[in-house]
Amino acid sequence: MRKVYSKITVLVLSITLGITVAAVFSFRTDANVAIEKTNPPAKKTLEMVFVLDTTGSMGGLIEGAKQRIWGIVNGVMAGKDKANVKIGLVAYRDNGDEYVTQVLPVTDDLDKVYTTLMNYQAEGGGDTPENVRRALADGVHKAGWSKKSKNTSKILFLIGDAPPHNDYEQEPDVLVTTAKAVSQNMIVNTIQCGNLAGTKEIWQQIAQRGEGKYFAIAQDGGVQSISTPYDKKLSELGTKIGATYVAYGGGAGKDGVAYRLKKMEAQATVEVTVAADAPTEAQADRAVNKALNSRAYAGDLIQDIENGNLKLSDVKTEDLPDDLKKVPPADREKEVQKRIADRKQIRAEILELSKKRDAYIKAERAKMGKQDGFDSAVENALREQMRRSGTK
């Protein structure tokens, strides 16, 4: 009888223990789910800085960059992790030119990046070496990289066709600067345009020291832009989605009105500049970016409310645009939600059309064979380096 009781006791204890463990496990799992819902994982970010030679011989590369920069960004944003993208630019020439460097710190205002790139003209230079020392130093130290490293890839591309002026001893050595970049969790890549003697060796050393890649491409950048039957319509949809921009803020009185007008004028200027000067392919890529990018427009009321960063009830009446002020307060939320729905519809049209465009481009590229241009070099590096640094 003792043996029977003993077996029953063991069985009861086992069942009780199992239920307890299951309950604890269930509690922990539910708690983890609740925590994850309350604190979703931080979105991953790519910070990318282009240190770009803008002397006279670099015209082809600069024009190629204008054509393909949106496509490169879209490839990252459409990836598995839907990473945010911030870009910085360092244009450089040489001592005695119009400028030695011009720095645009990293920003997620990609229209600002693009309009800055649009303004670059290939001029100056004339002698072989350039002030690469200053350019790379400014790219590492003045480009506004974030201090955080978690969930952030920091990738720099040095692009040029001439070696550094090693007689500029007042400027830091490029390999010393590169080592400093690596110590700050940056990866440094080099892209050599053309085959000027003396460039390959130092470009390779920089890439090796920077734990990045070295690429050799054609002097003209090697970008092969592909026109498609869908570009014009995508460009039109991009303009249409831009028209839904709503500036807000600035406080009461004339200053508030002036603030909103300034924002609206700045956005309108971007739209006109891109429509007038950007290649049609770039306009199409920009439209796709506006559909993919949750931070497509800086200072946009509709975007901030849709992203959950702002509630309409928290915006003072004097900070609203005039057309929303005229809507009765009880109906404003409904009006904003209608505008969000309209924007989502345009996005859906863009994304549907972009699928057809992507298929067309893929087929055309297959006919062309292997690509060795600026865009393919950047995309090649990003695929491996974002994975390595944990953002893909």
CSV table of C-alpha atoms in Angstrom, one decimal:
chain,number,residue,atom,x,y,z
A,1,MET,CA,0.0,0.0,0.0
A,2,ARG,CA,2.9,2.3,0.8
A,3,LYS,CA,4.3,1.7,-2.7
A,4,VAL,CA,0.9,2.6,-4.2
A,5,TYR,CA,0.7,5.8,-2.1
A,6,SER,CA,4.2,6.6,-3.0
A,7,LYS,CA,3.5,6.3,-6.8
A,8,ILE,CA,0.4,8.4,-6.4
A,9,THR,CA,2.3,11.0,-4.5
A,10,VAL,CA,5.1,11.2,-7.1
A,11,LEU,CA,2.5,11.4,-9.9
A,12,VAL,CA,0.6,14.3,-8.1
A,13,LEU,CA,3.9,16.1,-7.4
A,14,SER,CA,4.9,15.7,-11.1
A,15,ILE,CA,1.6,17.0,-12.4
A,16,THR,CA,1.7,19.9,-9.9
A,17,LEU,CA,5.2,20.8,-10.8
A,18,GLY,CA,4.4,20.6,-14.5
A,19,ILE,CA,1.4,22.9,-14.2
A,20,THR,CA,3.5,25.3,-12.1
A,21,VAL,CA,6.3,25.4,-14.6
A,22,ALA,CA,3.8,25.8,-17.5
A,23,ALA,CA,2.1,28.7,-15.7
A,24,VAL,CA,5.4,30.4,-15.0
A,25,PHE,CA,6.5,30.0,-18.6
A,26,SER,CA,3.1,31.2,-19.8
A,27,PHE,CA,3.3,34.3,-17.5
A,28,ARG,CA,6.8,35.1,-18.7
A,29,THR,CA,5.8,34.7,-22.3
A,30,ASP,CA,2.8,36.9,-21.9
A,31,ALA,CA,4.8,39.5,-20.0
A,32,ASN,CA,7.4,39.5,-22.8
A,33,VAL,CA,4.8,40.0,-25.4
A,34,ALA,CA,3.3,42.9,-23.4
A,35,ILE,CA,6.8,44.4,-23.1
A,36,GLU,CA,7.5,44.0,-26.8
A,37,LYS,CA,4.2,45.7,-27.6
A,38,THR,CA,4.9,48.5,-25.2
A,39,ASN,CA,8.6,48.9,-26.2
A,40,PRO,CA,8.9,47.6,-29.8
A,41,PRO,CA,12.5,47.0,-31.0
A,42,ALA,CA,14.3,50.2,-32.1
A,43,LYS,CA,14.2,50.7,-35.9
A,44,LYS,CA,17.6,50.2,-37.5
A,45,THR,CA,19.4,53.1,-39.1
A,46,LEU,CA,21.9,53.5,-41.8
A,47,GLU,CA,24.1,56.6,-41.7
A,48,MET,CA,26.0,57.0,-44.9
A,49,VAL,CA,28.4,59.7,-45.9
A,50,PHE,CA,29.8,60.3,-49.4
A,51,VAL,CA,33.1,62.2,-49.5
A,52,LEU,CA,33.1,63.2,-53.1
A,53,ASP,CA,35.7,64.8,-55.3
A,54,THR,CA,33.9,67.6,-57.3
A,55,THR,CA,36.8,68.8,-59.4
A,56,GLY,CA,36.5,69.2,-63.2
A,57,SER,CA,37.3,65.5,-64.1
A,58,MET,CA,34.4,64.2,-61.9
A,59,GLY,CA,31.4,65.4,-63.9
A,60,GLY,CA,30.3,62.0,-65.1
A,61,LEU,CA,30.3,60.5,-61.6
A,62,ILE,CA,28.4,63.5,-60.1
A,63,GLU,CA,25.7,63.2,-62.8
A,64,GLY,CA,25.5,59.5,-62.2
A,65,ALA,CA,25.1,60.0,-58.5
A,66,LYS,CA,22.2,62.4,-59.2
A,67,GLN,CA,20.5,59.7,-61.2
A,68,ARG,CA,21.0,56.8,-58.8
A,69,ILE,CA,21.1,58.1,-55.2
A,70,TRP,CA,17.3,57.7,-54.7
A,71,GLY,CA,17.4,54.2,-56.0
A,72,ILE,CA,20.3,53.3,-53.6
A,73,VAL,CA,18.3,54.6,-50.7
A,74,ASN,CA,15.1,52.8,-51.7
A,75,GLY,CA,17.0,49.5,-51.9
A,76,VAL,CA,17.9,50.0,-48.2
A,77,MET,CA,14.4,51.1,-47.1
A,78,ALA,CA,12.7,48.3,-48.9
A,79,GLY,CA,15.0,45.7,-47.4
A,80,LYS,CA,14.0,43.2,-44.7
A,81,ASP,CA,14.6,45.6,-41.8
A,82,LYS,CA,13.1,48.7,-43.5
A,83,ALA,CA,16.0,50.7,-42.1
A,84,ASN,CA,15.8,54.4,-41.7
A,85,VAL,CA,18.5,56.2,-43.9
A,86,LYS,CA,20.5,59.3,-43.1
A,87,ILE,CA,22.9,60.7,-45.6
A,88,GLY,CA,25.7,63.3,-45.3
A,89,LEU,CA,27.8,64.8,-48.1
A,90,VAL,CA,31.4,66.2,-48.2
A,91,ALA,CA,32.3,67.8,-51.5
A,92,TYR,CA,36.0,68.4,-51.8
A,93,ARG,CA,38.5,70.1,-54.2
A,94,ASP,CA,41.9,71.5,-53.4
A,95,ASN,CA,43.6,74.5,-51.8
A,96,GLY,CA,43.2,77.5,-54.1
A,97,ASP,CA,39.9,76.3,-55.6
A,98,GLU,CA,36.5,77.9,-54.9
A,99,TYR,CA,36.4,75.7,-51.7
A,100,VAL,CA,38.4,72.9,-50.1
A,101,THR,CA,35.4,71.2,-48.5
A,102,GLN,CA,31.6,71.8,-48.2
A,103,VAL,CA,30.0,69.6,-45.5
A,104,LEU,CA,26.3,68.6,-45.2
A,105,PRO,CA,26.0,66.7,-41.9
A,106,VAL,CA,24.0,63.5,-41.9
A,107,THR,CA,20.2,64.1,-42.1
A,108,ASP,CA,17.1,62.1,-42.8
A,109,ASP,CA,15.8,65.1,-44.8
A,110,LEU,CA,16.6,63.3,-48.1
A,111,ASP,CA,15.2,66.1,-50.2
A,112,LYS,CA,17.8,68.4,-48.7
A,113,VAL,CA,20.5,65.9,-49.5
A,114,TYR,CA,19.3,65.6,-53.1
A,115,THR,CA,19.0,69.4,-53.7
A,116,THR,CA,22.5,69.8,-52.3
A,117,LEU,CA,23.8,67.1,-54.7
A,118,MET,CA,21.9,68.7,-57.6
A,119,ASN,CA,23.9,71.9,-57.0
A,120,TYR,CA,27.3,70.2,-57.3
A,121,GLN,CA,29.2,71.1,-60.4
A,122,ALA,CA,32.5,69.6,-61.5
A,123,GLU,CA,34.9,72.5,-61.6
A,124,GLY,CA,38.4,73.4,-60.4
A,125,GLY,CA,41.3,71.1,-59.9
A,126,GLY,CA,43.8,71.0,-62.7
A,127,ASP,CA,46.8,69.5,-60.9
A,128,THR,CA,46.8,65.8,-60.1
A,129,PRO,CA,46.5,65.5,-56.2
A,130,GLU,CA,43.6,66.9,-54.3
A,131,ASN,CA,43.1,67.8,-50.6
A,132,VAL,CA,41.9,64.3,-49.8
A,133,ARG,CA,43.4,64.6,-46.3
A,134,ARG,CA,41.1,67.4,-45.3
A,135,ALA,CA,38.1,65.8,-47.1
A,136,LEU,CA,38.4,62.5,-45.3
A,137,ALA,CA,39.0,64.2,-41.9
A,138,ASP,CA,35.9,66.3,-42.4
A,139,GLY,CA,33.9,63.2,-43.4
A,140,VAL,CA,34.9,61.5,-40.2
A,141,HIS,CA,34.9,64.4,-37.7
A,142,LYS,CA,32.4,67.0,-39.1
A,143,ALA,CA,29.7,65.0,-40.8
A,144,GLY,CA,27.5,64.8,-37.7
A,145,TRP,CA,27.6,61.0,-37.1
A,146,SER,CA,25.5,59.9,-34.2
A,147,LYS,CA,27.4,58.7,-31.1
A,148,LYS,CA,25.3,55.6,-30.7
A,149,SER,CA,26.3,52.4,-32.4
A,150,LYS,CA,23.5,50.0,-31.4
A,151,ASN,CA,21.1,49.4,-34.4
A,152,THR,CA,23.1,51.8,-36.5
A,153,SER,CA,25.5,51.2,-39.4
A,154,LYS,CA,28.0,54.0,-40.1
A,155,ILE,CA,29.4,53.6,-43.6
A,156,LEU,CA,31.6,56.2,-45.5
A,157,PHE,CA,32.4,56.2,-49.2
A,158,LEU,CA,35.5,58.1,-50.4
A,159,ILE,CA,35.0,58.8,-54.1
A,160,GLY,CA,37.6,60.4,-56.3
A,161,ASP,CA,40.2,60.0,-59.1
A,162,ALA,CA,43.3,61.5,-57.7
A,163,PRO,CA,45.6,60.8,-54.7
A,164,PRO,CA,46.0,63.0,-51.6
A,165,HIS,CA,48.5,65.9,-51.4
A,166,ASN,CA,50.9,64.3,-49.1
A,167,ASP,CA,52.9,67.5,-48.9
A,168,TYR,CA,50.0,69.1,-47.0
A,169,GLU,CA,51.5,68.2,-43.6
A,170,GLN,CA,49.1,70.6,-41.8
A,171,GLU,CA,46.3,68.1,-42.6
A,172,PRO,CA,46.1,64.7,-40.9
A,173,ASP,CA,47.3,61.6,-42.8
A,174,VAL,CA,44.5,59.7,-44.4
A,175,LEU,CA,45.4,56.4,-42.8
A,176,VAL,CA,45.5,58.0,-39.3
A,177,THR,CA,42.0,59.5,-40.0
A,178,THR,CA,40.8,56.1,-41.2
A,179,ALA,CA,42.0,54.4,-38.1
A,180,LYS,CA,40.1,57.0,-36.1
A,181,ALA,CA,37.0,56.3,-38.1
A,182,VAL,CA,37.2,52.5,-37.3
A,183,SER,CA,37.6,53.3,-33.6
A,184,GLN,CA,34.3,55.1,-33.8
A,185,ASN,CA,32.6,52.1,-35.4
A,186,MET,CA,32.6,53.5,-39.0
A,187,ILE,CA,33.4,51.5,-42.1
A,188,VAL,CA,35.4,53.3,-44.8
A,189,ASN,CA,35.1,52.3,-48.5
A,190,THR,CA,36.9,53.8,-51.4
A,191,ILE,CA,35.7,54.1,-55.0
A,192,GLN,CA,38.4,55.1,-57.6
A,193,CYS,CA,37.2,56.7,-60.8
A,194,GLY,CA,39.5,56.1,-63.8
A,195,ASN,CA,43.1,54.8,-63.5
A,196,LEU,CA,45.3,57.8,-62.6
A,197,ALA,CA,48.7,56.6,-61.3
A,198,GLY,CA,49.2,56.8,-57.6
A,199,THR,CA,45.5,56.6,-56.7
A,200,LYS,CA,44.9,52.8,-56.6
A,201,GLU,CA,47.6,52.1,-54.0
A,202,ILE,CA,46.4,54.6,-51.4
A,203,TRP,CA,42.7,54.0,-52.1
A,204,GLN,CA,43.3,50.3,-51.4
A,205,GLN,CA,45.2,51.0,-48.2
A,206,ILE,CA,42.4,53.3,-46.9
A,207,ALA,CA,39.8,50.6,-47.6
A,208,GLN,CA,41.9,47.9,-45.9
A,209,ARG,CA,42.5,50.1,-42.9
A,210,GLY,CA,38.9,51.1,-42.9
A,211,GLU,CA,37.6,47.5,-42.9
A,212,GLY,CA,35.8,48.3,-46.1
A,213,LYS,CA,36.0,47.6,-49.8
A,214,TYR,CA,38.0,49.1,-52.7
A,215,PHE,CA,36.2,49.6,-56.0
A,216,ALA,CA,37.6,50.6,-59.4
A,217,ILE,CA,35.1,52.1,-61.8
A,218,ALA,CA,35.1,54.0,-65.1
A,219,GLN,CA,36.1,57.7,-65.0
A,220,ASP,CA,32.5,58.7,-65.9
A,221,GLY,CA,31.1,56.7,-63.0
A,222,GLY,CA,29.9,53.8,-65.1
A,223,VAL,CA,26.2,54.4,-64.1
A,224,GLN,CA,23.8,52.9,-66.7
A,225,SER,CA,20.5,54.5,-66.0
A,226,ILE,CA,17.5,52.6,-67.4
A,227,SER,CA,14.4,54.5,-68.6
A,228,THR,CA,11.1,52.7,-68.2
A,229,PRO,CA,7.5,53.2,-69.5
A,230,TYR,CA,6.5,53.8,-65.8
A,231,ASP,CA,8.8,56.7,-65.0
A,232,LYS,CA,6.6,59.6,-66.1
A,233,LYS,CA,3.5,58.3,-64.2
A,234,LEU,CA,5.6,57.7,-61.1
A,235,SER,CA,7.0,61.2,-61.3
A,236,GLU,CA,3.4,62.6,-61.6
A,237,LEU,CA,2.3,60.6,-58.5
A,238,GLY,CA,5.4,61.9,-56.7
A,239,THR,CA,4.3,65.5,-57.4
A,240,LYS,CA,0.7,64.5,-56.3
A,241,ILE,CA,1.9,63.1,-52.9
A,242,GLY,CA,4.0,66.2,-52.4
A,243,ALA,CA,0.9,68.3,-52.8
A,244,THR,CA,-0.5,66.7,-49.6
A,245,TYR,CA,2.3,68.3,-47.5
A,246,VAL,CA,0.9,70.3,-44.5
A,247,ALA,CA,3.2,72.7,-42.6
A,248,TYR,CA,2.4,73.6,-39.0
A,249,GLY,CA,3.9,75.3,-36.0
A,250,GLY,CA,5.6,78.6,-35.5
A,251,GLY,CA,3.4,80.0,-32.7
A,252,ALA,CA,0.8,82.7,-32.7
A,253,GLY,CA,0.7,85.9,-34.8
A,254,LYS,CA,2.5,86.8,-38.0
A,255,ASP,CA,5.6,84.9,-37.0
A,256,GLY,CA,3.5,81.7,-37.1
A,257,VAL,CA,2.1,82.5,-40.5
A,258,ALA,CA,5.6,83.4,-41.8
A,259,TYR,CA,7.0,80.2,-40.4
A,260,ARG,CA,4.4,78.0,-42.1
A,261,LEU,CA,4.7,79.9,-45.4
A,262,LYS,CA,8.5,79.5,-45.3
A,263,LYS,CA,8.1,75.8,-44.9
A,264,MET,CA,5.6,75.5,-47.6
A,265,GLU,CA,7.7,77.6,-50.0
A,266,ALA,CA,10.8,75.5,-49.2
A,267,GLN,CA,8.9,72.3,-50.0
A,268,ALA,CA,7.4,73.8,-53.2
A,269,THR,CA,10.9,74.9,-54.3
A,270,VAL,CA,12.2,71.3,-53.9
A,271,GLU,CA,9.3,70.0,-55.9
A,272,VAL,CA,9.9,72.5,-58.7
A,273,THR,CA,13.7,72.0,-58.7
A,274,VAL,CA,13.4,68.2,-58.9
A,275,ALA,CA,10.7,68.4,-61.6
A,276,ALA,CA,12.7,70.8,-63.7
A,277,ASP,CA,16.3,69.5,-63.3
A,278,ALA,CA,16.3,65.9,-62.1
A,279,PRO,CA,16.4,63.1,-64.6
A,280,THR,CA,13.1,61.4,-65.1
A,281,GLU,CA,14.5,58.2,-63.7
A,282,ALA,CA,15.5,60.0,-60.5
A,283,GLN,CA,12.1,61.6,-60.2
A,284,ALA,CA,10.5,58.2,-60.4
A,285,ASP,CA,12.9,56.8,-57.7
A,286,ARG,CA,12.1,59.8,-55.5
A,287,ALA,CA,8.4,59.1,-55.8
A,288,VAL,CA,9.0,55.6,-54.7
A,289,ASN,CA,11.0,56.9,-51.7
A,290,LYS,CA,8.0,59.1,-50.7
A,291,ALA,CA,5.9,55.9,-50.6
A,292,LEU,CA,8.5,53.9,-48.6
A,293,ASN,CA,9.8,56.5,-46.3
A,294,SER,CA,8.0,57.1,-43.0
A,295,ARG,CA,10.0,60.4,-42.6
A,296,ALA,CA,9.5,61.6,-46.2
A,297,TYR,CA,8.8,65.2,-45.3
A,298,ALA,CA,10.3,67.4,-42.6
A,299,GLY,CA,7.7,69.3,-40.5
A,300,ASP,CA,4.7,67.7,-42.1
A,301,LEU,CA,1.6,67.6,-39.9
A,302,ILE,CA,0.0,64.7,-41.7
A,303,GLN,CA,3.1,62.6,-41.5
A,304,ASP,CA,3.7,63.3,-37.8
A,305,ILE,CA,0.1,62.4,-36.9
A,306,GLU,CA,0.2,59.2,-39.0
A,307,ASN,CA,3.4,58.1,-37.4
A,308,GLY,CA,2.0,58.6,-34.0
A,309,ASN,CA,4.5,61.3,-33.0
A,310,LEU,CA,1.7,63.9,-32.6
A,311,LYS,CA,-1.9,64.2,-31.8
A,312,LEU,CA,-4.0,66.8,-33.5
A,313,SER,CA,-5.5,67.8,-30.1
A,314,ASP,CA,-2.0,68.8,-29.0
A,315,VAL,CA,-1.5,71.3,-31.8
A,316,LYS,CA,-2.6,74.9,-30.9
A,317,THR,CA,-5.2,76.4,-33.3
A,318,GLU,CA,-2.8,79.2,-34.2
A,319,ASP,CA,-0.2,76.6,-35.3
A,320,LEU,CA,-2.5,75.0,-37.8
A,321,PRO,CA,-2.5,76.0,-41.5
A,322,ASP,CA,-5.3,78.3,-42.5
A,323,ASP,CA,-7.4,75.7,-44.4
A,324,LEU,CA,-7.6,73.5,-41.2
A,325,LYS,CA,-8.4,76.5,-39.0
A,326,LYS,CA,-11.5,77.1,-41.1
A,327,VAL,CA,-12.7,73.5,-40.4
A,328,PRO,CA,-14.9,73.4,-37.2
A,329,PRO,CA,-12.8,71.9,-34.3
A,330,ALA,CA,-15.2,69.0,-34.0
A,331,ASP,CA,-14.5,68.0,-37.7
A,332,ARG,CA,-10.8,68.5,-37.8
A,333,GLU,CA,-9.8,65.0,-36.8
A,334,LYS,CA,-12.1,63.6,-39.5
A,335,GLU,CA,-10.5,65.9,-42.1
A,336,VAL,CA,-7.0,64.9,-41.1
A,337,GLN,CA,-7.9,61.2,-41.2
A,338,LYS,CA,-9.3,61.8,-44.7
A,339,ARG,CA,-6.0,63.3,-45.8
A,340,ILE,CA,-4.1,60.4,-44.4
A,341,ALA,CA,-6.3,58.0,-46.3
A,342,ASP,CA,-5.8,60.0,-49.5
A,343,ARG,CA,-2.0,59.9,-49.0
A,344,LYS,CA,-2.1,56.1,-48.4
A,345,GLN,CA,-4.0,55.6,-51.6
A,346,ILE,CA,-1.4,57.5,-53.6
A,347,ARG,CA,1.3,55.5,-51.9
A,348,ALA,CA,-0.4,52.3,-52.9
A,349,GLU,CA,-0.5,53.4,-56.5
A,350,ILE,CA,3.2,54.3,-56.4
A,351,LEU,CA,4.2,50.9,-54.9
A,352,GLU,CA,2.0,48.9,-57.3
A,353,LEU,CA,3.5,50.8,-60.3
A,354,SER,CA,7.0,50.4,-58.9
A,355,LYS,CA,6.7,46.6,-58.9
A,356,LYS,CA,6.2,46.7,-62.6
A,357,ARG,CA,9.1,49.1,-63.0
A,358,ASP,CA,11.4,46.9,-60.9
A,359,ALA,CA,10.6,43.9,-63.1
A,360,TYR,CA,11.3,45.9,-66.3
A,361,ILE,CA,14.6,47.2,-64.9
A,362,LYS,CA,15.6,43.7,-63.7
A,363,ALA,CA,15.0,42.3,-67.2
A,364,GLU,CA,17.0,45.1,-68.9
A,365,ARG,CA,19.9,44.7,-66.5
A,366,ALA,CA,20.0,41.0,-67.2
A,367,LYS,CA,20.6,41.9,-70.8
A,368,MET,CA,23.4,44.3,-69.9
A,369,GLY,CA,25.3,41.8,-67.8
A,370,LYS,CA,27.5,42.6,-64.8
A,371,GLN,CA,27.5,46.3,-63.7
A,372,ASP,CA,30.6,48.0,-62.4
A,373,GLY,CA,29.4,51.6,-61.9
A,374,PHE,CA,29.1,53.9,-58.9
A,375,ASP,CA,25.6,52.6,-57.9
A,376,SER,CA,26.5,48.9,-58.1
A,377,ALA,CA,29.7,49.5,-56.0
A,378,VAL,CA,27.7,51.2,-53.3
A,379,GLU,CA,25.0,48.6,-53.3
A,380,ASN,CA,27.6,45.8,-53.1
A,381,ALA,CA,29.2,47.3,-50.1
A,382,LEU,CA,26.0,48.1,-48.3
A,383,ARG,CA,24.7,44.5,-48.6
A,384,GLU,CA,27.7,43.0,-46.9
A,385,GLN,CA,28.4,45.8,-44.4
A,386,MET,CA,24.9,46.4,-43.1
A,387,ARG,CA,24.7,42.6,-42.4
A,388,ARG,CA,28.0,42.7,-40.7
A,389,SER,CA,27.1,45.6,-38.5
A,390,GLY,CA,23.7,44.1,-37.6
A,391,THR,CA,21.3,46.3,-39.5
A,392,LYS,CA,20.2,43.9,-42.2
